[in-house]
Short mmCIF file of C-alpha atoms in Angstrom, two decimals:
data_model
loop_
_atom_site.label_atom_id
_atom_site.label_comp_id
_atom_site.label_asym_id
_atom_site.label_seq_id
_atom_site.Cartn_x
_atom_site.Cartn_y
_atom_site.Cartn_z
CA UNK A 1 13.79 21.15 6.19
CA UNK A 2 17.30 21.94 4.92
CA UNK A 3 19.33 19.47 2.87
CA UNK A 4 21.69 21.92 1.14
CA UNK A 5 20.99 20.66 -2.37
CA UNK A 6 21.40 16.98 -1.53
CA UNK A 7 19.08 14.44 -3.09
CA UNK A 8 17.05 12.10 -0.90
CA UNK A 9 16.88 8.65 -2.46
CA UNK A 10 13.98 6.53 -1.28
CA UNK A 11 13.86 2.91 -2.42
CA UNK A 12 10.41 1.39 -2.85
CA UNK A 13 11.56 -2.16 -2.53
CA UNK A 14 8.52 -4.36 -3.03
CA UNK A 15 4.98 -2.86 -2.89
CA UNK A 16 2.64 -5.81 -3.66
CA UNK A 17 4.69 -6.80 -6.70
CA UNK A 18 5.30 -10.41 -7.74
CA UNK A 19 8.54 -11.92 -8.97
CA UNK A 20 7.50 -12.34 -12.57
CA UNK A 21 9.45 -11.17 -14.45
CA UNK A 22 12.04 -9.77 -11.99
CA UNK A 23 13.01 -12.37 -9.34
CA UNK A 24 14.76 -9.84 -7.06
CA UNK A 25 11.64 -8.44 -5.34
CA UNK A 26 12.17 -9.04 -1.59
CA UNK A 27 9.38 -10.53 0.52
CA UNK A 28 10.63 -11.97 3.82
CA UNK A 29 12.10 -9.87 6.66
CA UNK A 30 15.52 -11.39 5.95
CA UNK A 31 15.29 -10.59 2.23
CA UNK A 32 14.09 -7.07 2.96
CA UNK A 33 16.95 -6.51 5.41
CA UNK A 34 19.58 -7.74 2.96
CA UNK A 35 18.07 -5.63 0.19
CA UNK A 36 17.94 -2.57 2.45
CA UNK A 37 21.59 -3.01 3.43
CA UNK A 38 22.64 -3.18 -0.23
CA UNK A 39 20.56 -0.10 -1.05
CA UNK A 40 22.08 1.83 1.84
CA UNK A 41 25.56 1.00 0.59
CA UNK A 42 24.50 2.17 -2.88
CA UNK A 43 23.30 5.56 -1.59
CA UNK A 44 19.67 5.27 -0.44
CA UNK A 45 18.45 7.12 2.67
CA UNK A 46 14.84 5.86 3.03
CA UNK A 47 13.31 2.42 2.54
CA UNK A 48 9.59 2.09 1.84
CA UNK A 49 8.30 -1.46 2.21
CA UNK A 50 5.20 -3.63 2.40
CA UNK A 51 5.16 -6.57 4.81
CA UNK A 52 4.69 -9.75 2.77
CA UNK A 53 4.22 -13.46 3.37
CA UNK A 54 7.70 -14.95 3.04
CA UNK A 55 6.52 -17.92 0.97
CA UNK A 56 3.72 -16.59 -1.23
CA UNK A 57 4.34 -12.84 -1.27
CA UNK A 58 0.77 -12.17 -0.13
CA UNK A 59 0.17 -8.99 1.87
CA UNK A 60 0.81 -9.40 5.61
CA UNK A 61 -0.94 -6.57 7.45
CA UNK A 62 -0.32 -7.31 11.13
CA UNK A 63 1.80 -5.04 13.31
CA UNK A 64 3.91 -8.08 14.15
CA UNK A 65 4.72 -8.56 10.46
CA UNK A 66 5.92 -4.97 10.19
CA UNK A 67 7.83 -5.20 13.46
CA UNK A 68 9.72 -8.25 12.19
CA UNK A 69 10.82 -6.34 9.09
CA UNK A 70 11.81 -3.25 11.07
CA UNK A 71 13.90 -5.26 13.54
CA UNK A 72 15.61 -7.15 10.72
CA UNK A 73 16.38 -3.98 8.75
CA UNK A 74 17.63 -2.08 11.81
CA UNK A 75 19.97 -4.92 12.65
CA UNK A 76 21.78 -4.35 9.35
CA UNK A 77 21.41 -0.70 8.37
CA UNK A 78 20.47 2.81 9.51
CA UNK A 79 17.99 3.61 6.73
CA UNK A 80 14.97 5.76 7.53
CA UNK A 81 11.97 3.42 7.67
CA UNK A 82 8.71 4.17 5.84
CA UNK A 83 6.26 1.22 6.09
CA UNK A 84 3.06 1.24 4.05
CA UNK A 85 -0.46 1.63 5.39
CA UNK A 86 -1.67 -0.98 2.92
CA UNK A 87 -3.36 1.51 0.56
CA UNK A 88 -6.52 0.19 -1.09
CA UNK A 89 -5.96 -3.35 0.20
CA UNK A 90 -7.24 -2.16 3.61
CA UNK A 91 -10.49 -0.28 2.92
CA UNK A 92 -11.16 1.12 6.42
CA UNK A 93 -8.81 4.03 7.20
CA UNK A 94 -9.11 3.33 10.93
CA UNK A 95 -7.79 -0.18 10.36
CA UNK A 96 -5.37 0.92 7.63
CA UNK A 97 -3.17 2.93 10.00
CA UNK A 98 -3.67 0.91 13.20
CA UNK A 99 -0.24 -0.74 13.08
CA UNK A 100 1.66 2.57 13.11
CA UNK A 101 0.77 3.64 16.70
CA UNK A 102 1.38 0.06 17.83
CA UNK A 103 4.83 0.05 16.22
CA UNK A 104 5.52 3.55 17.54
CA UNK A 105 4.86 2.51 21.13
CA UNK A 106 8.20 0.64 21.14
CA UNK A 107 11.30 2.69 20.23
CA UNK A 108 12.82 -0.45 18.71
CA UNK A 109 10.05 -0.66 16.11
CA UNK A 110 9.01 2.98 15.72
CA UNK A 111 9.31 4.04 12.05
CA UNK A 112 10.30 7.57 11.10
CA UNK A 113 7.73 7.98 8.32
CA UNK A 114 4.41 6.59 7.11
CA UNK A 115 2.69 7.44 3.80
CA UNK A 116 -0.80 8.88 3.48
CA UNK A 117 -2.44 8.92 0.03
CA UNK A 118 -4.24 12.25 -0.23
CA UNK A 119 -7.56 11.69 -1.94
CA UNK A 120 -9.84 9.08 -3.44
CA UNK A 121 -9.53 7.74 -6.97
CA UNK A 122 -10.16 4.84 -9.32
CA UNK A 123 -7.56 2.10 -9.58
CA UNK A 124 -7.86 2.07 -13.33
CA UNK A 125 -4.89 0.59 -15.21
CA UNK A 126 -5.62 1.09 -18.89
CA UNK A 127 -4.01 -0.75 -21.79
CA UNK A 128 -4.11 1.46 -24.91
CA UNK A 129 -2.97 -1.43 -27.12
CA UNK A 130 -6.12 -3.44 -26.36
CA UNK A 131 -8.24 -0.42 -25.43
CA UNK A 132 -9.30 -2.11 -22.23
CA UNK A 133 -9.01 -1.64 -18.47
CA UNK A 134 -7.41 -4.43 -16.43
CA UNK A 135 -10.19 -3.87 -13.90
CA UNK A 136 -13.22 -1.61 -13.80
CA UNK A 137 -14.41 -1.99 -10.21
CA UNK A 138 -11.65 -0.99 -7.78
CA UNK A 139 -11.83 2.38 -6.03
CA UNK A 140 -9.36 3.63 -3.43
CA UNK A 141 -11.72 5.64 -1.24
CA UNK A 142 -10.85 7.69 1.83
CA UNK A 143 -12.95 10.53 3.21
CA UNK A 144 -11.43 13.72 4.55
CA UNK A 145 -12.30 12.52 8.05
CA UNK A 146 -10.55 9.23 7.32
CA UNK A 147 -7.43 10.99 6.06
CA UNK A 148 -7.38 13.20 9.15
CA UNK A 149 -7.65 10.11 11.33
CA UNK A 150 -4.69 8.50 9.56
CA UNK A 151 -2.59 11.64 9.88
CA UNK A 152 -3.50 12.19 13.54
CA UNK A 153 -2.76 8.56 14.42
CA UNK A 154 0.62 8.68 12.68
CA UNK A 155 1.72 12.03 14.09
CA UNK A 156 0.36 11.15 17.51
CA UNK A 157 2.82 8.25 17.63
CA UNK A 158 5.74 10.55 16.94
CA UNK A 159 6.00 9.41 13.31
CA UNK A 160 6.30 11.78 10.35
CA UNK A 161 3.82 11.81 7.47
CA UNK A 162 4.83 11.44 3.85
CA UNK A 163 2.01 13.01 1.83
CA UNK A 164 1.47 10.97 -1.35
CA UNK A 165 0.13 13.06 -4.23
CA UNK A 166 -1.62 11.43 -7.17
CA UNK A 167 -3.23 14.32 -9.02
CA UNK A 168 -4.23 17.99 -8.86
CA UNK A 169 -6.75 17.29 -6.10
CA UNK A 170 -4.01 15.77 -3.94
CA UNK A 171 -1.88 18.92 -4.31
CA UNK A 172 -4.80 21.15 -3.36
CA UNK A 173 -5.68 18.96 -0.39
CA UNK A 174 -2.06 19.11 0.79
CA UNK A 175 -2.30 22.90 0.81
CA UNK A 176 -5.56 22.80 2.78
CA UNK A 177 -4.13 20.39 5.37
CA UNK A 178 -1.03 22.57 5.80
CA UNK A 179 -3.18 25.70 6.13
CA UNK A 180 -5.31 23.97 8.77
CA UNK A 181 -2.35 22.64 10.72
CA UNK A 182 -3.39 19.04 10.05
CA UNK A 183 0.04 18.71 8.44
CA UNK A 184 3.04 20.88 9.31
CA UNK A 185 3.98 23.76 7.04
CA UNK A 186 7.22 21.94 6.26
CA UNK A 187 6.32 18.56 4.79
CA UNK A 188 7.73 15.70 2.75
CA UNK A 189 5.60 14.77 -0.26
CA UNK A 190 5.76 12.18 -3.02
CA UNK A 191 4.48 12.99 -6.50
CA UNK A 192 3.23 9.68 -7.87
CA UNK A 193 3.07 9.51 -11.64
CA UNK A 194 1.89 6.48 -13.61
CA UNK A 195 2.10 5.04 -17.08
CA UNK A 196 -1.17 3.11 -16.88
CA UNK A 197 -3.29 4.58 -14.05
CA UNK A 198 -5.44 7.31 -15.59
CA UNK A 199 -6.35 8.75 -12.16
CA UNK A 200 -2.76 9.92 -11.72
CA UNK A 201 -0.71 12.30 -13.82
CA UNK A 202 1.20 10.64 -16.70
CA UNK A 203 4.83 9.67 -16.27
CA UNK A 204 6.14 12.46 -18.47
CA UNK A 205 8.05 15.69 -17.92
CA UNK A 206 4.84 17.60 -18.54
CA UNK A 207 2.91 15.43 -16.08
CA UNK A 208 5.57 15.97 -13.43
CA UNK A 209 5.94 19.70 -14.08
CA UNK A 210 2.19 20.28 -13.82
CA UNK A 211 2.12 18.66 -10.38
CA UNK A 212 5.13 20.67 -9.22
CA UNK A 213 3.48 23.92 -10.30
CA UNK A 214 0.42 23.03 -8.22
CA UNK A 215 2.26 22.34 -4.98
CA UNK A 216 0.90 24.67 -2.31
CA UNK A 217 2.38 28.16 -2.11
CA UNK A 218 3.55 29.41 1.26
CA UNK A 219 4.58 26.01 2.56
CA UNK A 220 7.93 24.25 2.54
CA UNK A 221 7.18 21.14 0.46
CA UNK A 222 10.08 18.79 -0.17
CA UNK A 223 8.91 16.49 -2.92
CA UNK A 224 10.16 13.33 -4.55
CA UNK A 225 9.16 11.91 -7.92
CA UNK A 226 8.00 8.33 -8.37
CA UNK A 227 6.66 6.46 -11.37
CA UNK A 228 4.37 3.44 -11.14
CA UNK A 229 4.56 1.07 -14.10
CA UNK A 230 7.38 2.81 -15.90
CA UNK A 231 11.10 3.60 -15.96
CA UNK A 232 11.70 6.46 -13.54
CA UNK A 233 15.37 6.58 -14.51
CA UNK A 234 14.39 8.09 -17.86
CA UNK A 235 12.51 10.87 -16.06
CA UNK A 236 15.03 11.30 -13.24
CA UNK A 237 17.11 14.07 -14.87
CA UNK A 238 14.00 16.25 -15.19
CA UNK A 239 13.02 15.55 -11.57
CA UNK A 240 16.52 16.46 -10.37
CA UNK A 241 16.63 19.60 -12.50
CA UNK A 242 13.32 20.71 -10.97
CA UNK A 243 14.77 20.33 -7.47
CA UNK A 244 13.01 17.08 -6.63
CA UNK A 245 14.17 13.97 -4.86
CA UNK A 246 13.64 10.41 -6.15
CA UNK A 247 11.58 7.43 -4.97
CA UNK A 248 12.38 4.34 -7.03
CA UNK A 249 12.24 0.57 -6.77
CA UNK A 250 11.21 -2.81 -8.08
CA UNK A 251 7.91 -2.44 -6.28
CA UNK A 252 6.86 0.07 -8.94
CA UNK A 253 8.42 -1.41 -12.08
CA UNK A 254 10.39 -4.48 -13.16
CA UNK A 255 13.00 -2.50 -15.17
CA UNK A 256 13.23 -5.21 -17.82
CA UNK A 257 14.87 -2.74 -20.19
CA UNK A 258 17.77 -2.51 -17.71
CA UNK A 259 18.38 -6.28 -17.80
CA UNK A 260 21.81 -7.45 -18.93
CA UNK A 261 21.49 -10.92 -20.44
CA UNK A 262 19.93 -13.11 -17.76
CA UNK A 263 20.81 -10.64 -14.98
CA UNK A 264 17.82 -8.61 -13.80
CA UNK A 265 18.47 -5.34 -11.97
CA UNK A 266 18.21 -5.22 -8.19
CA UNK A 267 16.94 -2.36 -6.08
CA UNK A 268 20.56 -1.51 -5.27
CA UNK A 269 21.34 -1.33 -9.01
CA UNK A 270 18.58 1.24 -9.41
CA UNK A 271 19.91 3.29 -6.50
CA UNK A 272 23.41 3.26 -7.98
CA UNK A 273 22.04 4.60 -11.26
CA UNK A 274 20.16 7.36 -9.42
CA UNK A 275 23.40 8.32 -7.66
CA UNK A 276 25.13 8.53 -11.05
CA UNK A 277 22.37 10.72 -12.49
CA UNK A 278 22.38 12.92 -9.38
CA UNK A 279 26.14 13.42 -9.67
CA UNK A 280 25.67 14.54 -13.28
CA UNK A 281 23.18 17.13 -11.97
CA UNK A 282 25.62 18.32 -9.31
CA UNK A 283 23.78 16.72 -6.39
CA UNK A 284 25.00 14.20 -3.82
CA UNK A 285 22.91 11.66 -1.88
CA UNK A 286 21.66 12.64 1.56
CA UNK A 287 22.50 10.23 4.37
CA UNK A 288 19.79 8.74 6.60
CA UNK A 289 20.93 10.91 9.51
CA UNK A 290 20.74 14.03 7.36
CA UNK A 291 17.18 13.09 6.43
CA UNK A 292 16.34 12.49 10.09
CA UNK A 293 17.71 15.91 11.01
CA UNK A 294 15.73 17.51 8.20
CA UNK A 295 12.53 15.76 9.29
CA UNK A 296 13.08 16.85 12.89
CA UNK A 297 13.66 20.43 11.77
CA UNK A 298 10.39 20.35 9.84
#
């Protein structure tokens, strides 16, 4: 996968995030399409999205919900599409990935990527101020067989896998899957750091660097940095300096510190700031077609 030093900007537009405090989180297909178009104009190459109920923002898991978003986005922009599998909100891995082959059967709705979270872990947001966990019962559990099923279903539909790495175990599992041929030797990965989730590495330079050092040797891993529950822009220069790409969006954090008066930042605002930081590091944004070519080469 060759990108000649360019930076791939992925925008994580909504996740399962509400609109309190930031009202700019897109939910409906029309909102997602408009947001995606603005992010493309700002410099993004990939859009990662969760299908949501247009009125309430509740998760909408059906293949038809994802197809509606894909058609709306493709009508307005050429971004690489990376729909979620639903993560821990869909416990059964066989059900979790079922919409991807269905979408892939129609070229009009076939996404280019789908994310697979490598491993099982507690969903354990901890508040050090109160010394309490926001919940103590949720576990995101997927067996090795379940992960292989997800990967096989995605790749079998002609869709690429984005390996999502949460901790040391995820990095080691990525190496094993590449060694086995479950994943290709050239692979796109996302290092997911977190401010509050203790199961992931912390959103610090040290947390990021430790994960990078543990990426599998002997494989061509193109990684991006993301940060759940914190300001990735503060960490972005370190990610860029380490050769990483960036995955950022309102789905992960509200970016209240970036508010100007009553104006909350949009996803496109975040992308524009990433472009500025990348330029300072001597890197230019990759286009969607350049990312497609790189994925095909891998």
